Every structure is written in structure tokens, then in C-alpha cells.
Amino acid sequence: MEHARAALRWLLALAYAYAGYRHLATPAPFLAITPPWVPQPAFVVAATGVAEIAGAAGLLFPTMRRTAGWALALYALCVWPANVHHAVHHIAIGGTTLGWGYHAPRLAAQPLIIWWALWTSGAIEWPFGRRHARERARRP
């Protein structure tokens, strides 16, 4: 199970590092989906890019891993309104409006992304921890 956790942690770190880079290199799509109530959207988009890169790096260092997991989980929760705003207001990105075939799975995946950050960082063991604890208890 630890090999799977490590592989998924690296995958998540790569995904967040890439997303952070995109926030900084091409902020226009992220600015477009930022809800109007967010103050200083350009600063917020840049800050979220830095946060994603920092969180990705944190996942790779054992001493920072759990903190990074909690931070990325909180981050994913905090950016959820932008994803909802994007979906509900049919905001076009690069001239393309994405339908509910994209938005529904994307919105539904957000809790999975939150769990992924927590589990791969070791912040939580659910749902695998209980089973493994029983298996360890059975070993001589």
C-alpha cells in the first residue's frame, strides 16, 4: 500500500506543480473563473499558483508532508467556489464553453482531490488504515 501511496503522492505533486506553474504563466483562464466577490483577483490567482507549487514541494519532503497535505486539502476546498462559478455561469476559456459533461465530474471530483491530498500525505489513513491495522494485529 505504501508504494501506491508514494506513487499517488508524486502524481499529485506533479499535478499541483503544473497547475501552479499555469496559474503564474497564464493567469487569464483562472482570472476568468474567479468569482466577482474575490478581492484583488490577479494577486489571488498568483498567490494560489505559489501555494500550489509550495504544496507540491511540501509533499515530497517527509518533514513537511502532513502539513502540505492539510494545506492542499484546504486549498482545494477554498478554490471550489471558482469551479462552481465557472460551471454555473458558463464562462468561456479561450473561446470555449465547457458543458456539464466536464463540470459535473470536475465538481464531484473535488472531495476526492481533498481526500487524495490528505491520504497521500499521511494526514489520514481512511479508508485503508483500519484494514491494515487488523492485518498487522493478525501477524505473529
PDB file of C-alpha atoms in Angstrom:
ATOM      1  CA  MET A   1       0.000   0.000   0.000  1.00  0.00           C
ATOM      2  CA  GLU A   2       2.891   2.362   0.710  1.00  0.00           C
ATOM      3  CA  HIS A   3       4.140   2.072  -2.871  1.00  0.00           C
ATOM      4  CA  ALA A   4       0.698   3.092  -4.152  1.00  0.00           C
ATOM      5  CA  ARG A   5       0.598   5.994  -1.696  1.00  0.00           C
ATOM      6  CA  ALA A   6       4.045   7.174  -2.793  1.00  0.00           C
ATOM      7  CA  ALA A   7       3.164   6.905  -6.497  1.00  0.00           C
ATOM      8  CA  LEU A   8      -0.101   8.800  -5.999  1.00  0.00           C
ATOM      9  CA  ARG A   9       1.710  11.404  -3.885  1.00  0.00           C
ATOM     10  CA  TRP A  10       4.193  12.025  -6.716  1.00  0.00           C
ATOM     11  CA  LEU A  11       1.347  12.232  -9.223  1.00  0.00           C
ATOM     12  CA  LEU A  12      -0.488  14.743  -7.046  1.00  0.00           C
ATOM     13  CA  ALA A  13       2.696  16.766  -6.535  1.00  0.00           C
ATOM     14  CA  LEU A  14       3.280  16.880 -10.301  1.00  0.00           C
ATOM     15  CA  ALA A  15      -0.339  17.898 -10.925  1.00  0.00           C
ATOM     16  CA  TYR A  16      -0.209  20.692  -8.345  1.00  0.00           C
ATOM     17  CA  ALA A  17       3.208  21.883  -9.531  1.00  0.00           C
ATOM     18  CA  TYR A  18       1.932  22.071 -13.104  1.00  0.00           C
ATOM     19  CA  ALA A  19      -1.275  23.829 -12.046  1.00  0.00           C
ATOM     20  CA  GLY A  20       0.768  26.305 -10.009  1.00  0.00           C
ATOM     21  CA  TYR A  21       3.005  26.981 -12.971  1.00  0.00           C
ATOM     22  CA  ARG A  22      -0.065  27.564 -15.157  1.00  0.00           C
ATOM     23  CA  HIS A  23      -1.523  29.983 -12.601  1.00  0.00           C
ATOM     24  CA  LEU A  24       1.664  32.036 -12.818  1.00  0.00           C
ATOM     25  CA  ALA A  25       2.470  31.679 -16.540  1.00  0.00           C
ATOM     26  CA  THR A  26      -1.055  32.008 -17.970  1.00  0.00           C
ATOM     27  CA  PRO A  27      -3.324  33.574 -15.358  1.00  0.00           C
ATOM     28  CA  ALA A  28      -6.087  34.681 -17.775  1.00  0.00           C
ATOM     29  CA  PRO A  29      -8.156  31.458 -17.594  1.00  0.00           C
ATOM     30  CA  PHE A  30      -8.006  31.492 -13.803  1.00  0.00           C
ATOM     31  CA  LEU A  31      -8.895  35.168 -13.648  1.00  0.00           C
ATOM     32  CA  ALA A  32     -11.892  34.469 -15.883  1.00  0.00           C
ATOM     33  CA  ILE A  33     -13.356  31.920 -13.458  1.00  0.00           C
ATOM     34  CA  THR A  34     -12.581  33.862 -10.281  1.00  0.00           C
ATOM     35  CA  PRO A  35     -15.877  34.870  -8.645  1.00  0.00           C
ATOM     36  CA  PRO A  36     -16.506  38.642  -8.637  1.00  0.00           C
ATOM     37  CA  TRP A  37     -16.552  38.782  -4.831  1.00  0.00           C
ATOM     38  CA  VAL A  38     -12.847  37.792  -4.631  1.00  0.00           C
ATOM     39  CA  PRO A  39     -10.741  40.900  -3.895  1.00  0.00           C
ATOM     40  CA  GLN A  40      -7.614  41.547  -5.973  1.00  0.00           C
ATOM     41  CA  PRO A  41      -8.140  38.594  -8.318  1.00  0.00           C
ATOM     42  CA  ALA A  42      -4.748  38.913 -10.038  1.00  0.00           C
ATOM     43  CA  PHE A  43      -2.985  38.741  -6.685  1.00  0.00           C
ATOM     44  CA  VAL A  44      -5.169  35.822  -5.555  1.00  0.00           C
ATOM     45  CA  VAL A  45      -4.500  33.846  -8.752  1.00  0.00           C
ATOM     46  CA  ALA A  46      -0.748  34.433  -8.393  1.00  0.00           C
ATOM     47  CA  ALA A  47      -0.853  33.532  -4.705  1.00  0.00           C
ATOM     48  CA  THR A  48      -2.749  30.332  -5.462  1.00  0.00           C
ATOM     49  CA  GLY A  49      -0.100  29.421  -8.021  1.00  0.00           C
ATOM     50  CA  VAL A  50       2.623  29.892  -5.438  1.00  0.00           C
ATOM     51  CA  ALA A  51       0.566  27.918  -2.898  1.00  0.00           C
ATOM     52  CA  GLU A  52       0.165  25.022  -5.324  1.00  0.00           C
ATOM     53  CA  ILE A  53       3.884  24.891  -6.067  1.00  0.00           C
ATOM     54  CA  ALA A  54       4.764  25.129  -2.373  1.00  0.00           C
ATOM     55  CA  GLY A  55       2.253  22.409  -1.507  1.00  0.00           C
ATOM     56  CA  ALA A  56       3.593  20.173  -4.266  1.00  0.00           C
ATOM     57  CA  ALA A  57       7.131  20.619  -2.963  1.00  0.00           C
ATOM     58  CA  GLY A  58       5.986  20.013   0.604  1.00  0.00           C
ATOM     59  CA  LEU A  59       4.516  16.644  -0.351  1.00  0.00           C
ATOM     60  CA  LEU A  60       7.988  15.488  -1.356  1.00  0.00           C
ATOM     61  CA  PHE A  61       9.685  16.215   1.986  1.00  0.00           C
ATOM     62  CA  PRO A  62       8.748  13.855   4.826  1.00  0.00           C
ATOM     63  CA  THR A  63       9.043  16.562   7.499  1.00  0.00           C
ATOM     64  CA  MET A  64       6.616  18.815   5.614  1.00  0.00           C
ATOM     65  CA  ARG A  65       4.358  16.168   4.090  1.00  0.00           C
ATOM     66  CA  ARG A  66       1.407  16.201   6.507  1.00  0.00           C
ATOM     67  CA  THR A  67       1.320  19.987   6.702  1.00  0.00           C
ATOM     68  CA  ALA A  68       1.408  20.150   2.901  1.00  0.00           C
ATOM     69  CA  GLY A  69      -1.419  17.604   2.710  1.00  0.00           C
ATOM     70  CA  TRP A  70      -3.622  19.634   5.034  1.00  0.00           C
ATOM     71  CA  ALA A  71      -2.721  22.848   3.201  1.00  0.00           C
ATOM     72  CA  LEU A  72      -3.516  21.374  -0.226  1.00  0.00           C
ATOM     73  CA  ALA A  73      -6.785  19.921   1.081  1.00  0.00           C
ATOM     74  CA  LEU A  74      -7.773  23.337   2.433  1.00  0.00           C
ATOM     75  CA  TYR A  75      -6.633  24.933  -0.810  1.00  0.00           C
ATOM     76  CA  ALA A  76      -8.821  22.559  -2.863  1.00  0.00           C
ATOM     77  CA  LEU A  77     -11.775  23.425  -0.644  1.00  0.00           C
ATOM     78  CA  CYS A  78     -11.138  27.168  -0.988  1.00  0.00           C
ATOM     79  CA  VAL A  79     -10.937  27.148  -4.788  1.00  0.00           C
ATOM     80  CA  TRP A  80     -14.118  25.098  -5.164  1.00  0.00           C
ATOM     81  CA  PRO A  81     -16.223  28.292  -5.474  1.00  0.00           C
ATOM     82  CA  ALA A  82     -14.233  29.247  -8.588  1.00  0.00           C
ATOM     83  CA  ASN A  83     -15.062  25.873 -10.122  1.00  0.00           C
ATOM     84  CA  VAL A  84     -18.746  26.330  -9.249  1.00  0.00           C
ATOM     85  CA  HIS A  85     -18.672  29.869 -10.662  1.00  0.00           C
ATOM     86  CA  HIS A  86     -17.088  28.547 -13.862  1.00  0.00           C
ATOM     87  CA  ALA A  87     -19.815  25.920 -14.230  1.00  0.00           C
ATOM     88  CA  VAL A  88     -22.880  27.928 -13.238  1.00  0.00           C
ATOM     89  CA  HIS A  89     -22.019  30.977 -15.326  1.00  0.00           C
ATOM     90  CA  HIS A  90     -20.815  29.024 -18.394  1.00  0.00           C
ATOM     91  CA  ILE A  91     -17.595  31.018 -18.548  1.00  0.00           C
ATOM     92  CA  ALA A  92     -15.690  30.538 -21.789  1.00  0.00           C
ATOM     93  CA  ILE A  93     -11.974  29.848 -21.583  1.00  0.00           C
ATOM     94  CA  GLY A  94     -10.099  30.579 -24.789  1.00  0.00           C
ATOM     95  CA  GLY A  95     -13.400  30.951 -26.598  1.00  0.00           C
ATOM     96  CA  THR A  96     -14.610  27.519 -25.482  1.00  0.00           C
ATOM     97  CA  THR A  97     -17.512  26.999 -23.119  1.00  0.00           C
ATOM     98  CA  LEU A  98     -17.329  23.667 -21.364  1.00  0.00           C
ATOM     99  CA  GLY A  99     -20.580  21.841 -20.704  1.00  0.00           C
ATOM    100  CA  TRP A 100     -21.790  19.852 -17.748  1.00  0.00           C
ATOM    101  CA  GLY A 101     -20.034  16.796 -19.168  1.00  0.00           C
ATOM    102  CA  TYR A 102     -16.854  18.486 -17.927  1.00  0.00           C
ATOM    103  CA  HIS A 103     -18.167  20.470 -14.983  1.00  0.00           C
ATOM    104  CA  ALA A 104     -20.199  17.786 -13.195  1.00  0.00           C
ATOM    105  CA  PRO A 105     -17.313  15.295 -12.907  1.00  0.00           C
ATOM    106  CA  ARG A 106     -14.907  18.125 -12.059  1.00  0.00           C
ATOM    107  CA  LEU A 107     -17.095  19.393  -9.243  1.00  0.00           C
ATOM    108  CA  ALA A 108     -17.785  15.873  -7.985  1.00  0.00           C
ATOM    109  CA  ALA A 109     -14.045  15.105  -8.008  1.00  0.00           C
ATOM    110  CA  GLN A 110     -13.204  17.926  -5.604  1.00  0.00           C
ATOM    111  CA  PRO A 111     -13.841  15.832  -2.455  1.00  0.00           C
ATOM    112  CA  LEU A 112     -11.667  13.103  -3.982  1.00  0.00           C
ATOM    113  CA  ILE A 113      -8.875  15.627  -4.567  1.00  0.00           C
ATOM    114  CA  ILE A 114      -9.180  16.754  -0.945  1.00  0.00           C
ATOM    115  CA  TRP A 115      -9.004  13.134   0.264  1.00  0.00           C
ATOM    116  CA  TRP A 116      -6.088  12.440  -2.104  1.00  0.00           C
ATOM    117  CA  ALA A 117      -4.018  15.240  -0.564  1.00  0.00           C
ATOM    118  CA  LEU A 118      -4.785  14.044   2.951  1.00  0.00           C
ATOM    119  CA  TRP A 119      -4.213  10.340   2.323  1.00  0.00           C
ATOM    120  CA  THR A 120      -1.064  10.595   0.224  1.00  0.00           C
ATOM    121  CA  SER A 121       0.477  12.951   2.778  1.00  0.00           C
ATOM    122  CA  GLY A 122      -0.268  10.540   5.613  1.00  0.00           C
ATOM    123  CA  ALA A 123      -2.528  13.061   7.341  1.00  0.00           C
ATOM    124  CA  ILE A 124      -5.298  10.451   7.321  1.00  0.00           C
ATOM    125  CA  GLU A 125      -5.384   6.686   6.849  1.00  0.00           C
ATOM    126  CA  TRP A 126      -9.055   6.366   5.901  1.00  0.00           C
ATOM    127  CA  PRO A 127     -10.309   4.076   4.450  1.00  0.00           C
ATOM    128  CA  PHE A 128      -7.234   1.865   4.411  1.00  0.00           C
ATOM    129  CA  GLY A 129      -5.947   2.334   7.943  1.00  0.00           C
ATOM    130  CA  ARG A 130      -8.456   0.172   9.771  1.00  0.00           C
ATOM    131  CA  ARG A 131      -7.986  -2.811   7.498  1.00  0.00           C
ATOM    132  CA  HIS A 132      -4.202  -2.605   7.681  1.00  0.00           C
ATOM    133  CA  ALA A 133      -4.324  -2.279  11.452  1.00  0.00           C
ATOM    134  CA  ARG A 134      -6.363  -5.514  11.624  1.00  0.00           C
ATOM    135  CA  GLU A 135      -3.921  -7.243   9.270  1.00  0.00           C
ATOM    136  CA  ARG A 136      -0.936  -6.162  11.381  1.00  0.00           C
ATOM    137  CA  ALA A 137      -2.693  -7.369  14.528  1.00  0.00           C
ATOM    138  CA  ARG A 138      -3.123 -10.850  12.998  1.00  0.00           C
ATOM    139  CA  ARG A 139       0.575 -11.229  12.166  1.00  0.00           C
ATOM    140  CA  PRO A 140       2.692 -13.163  14.675  1.00  0.00           C
TER     141      PRO A 140
END
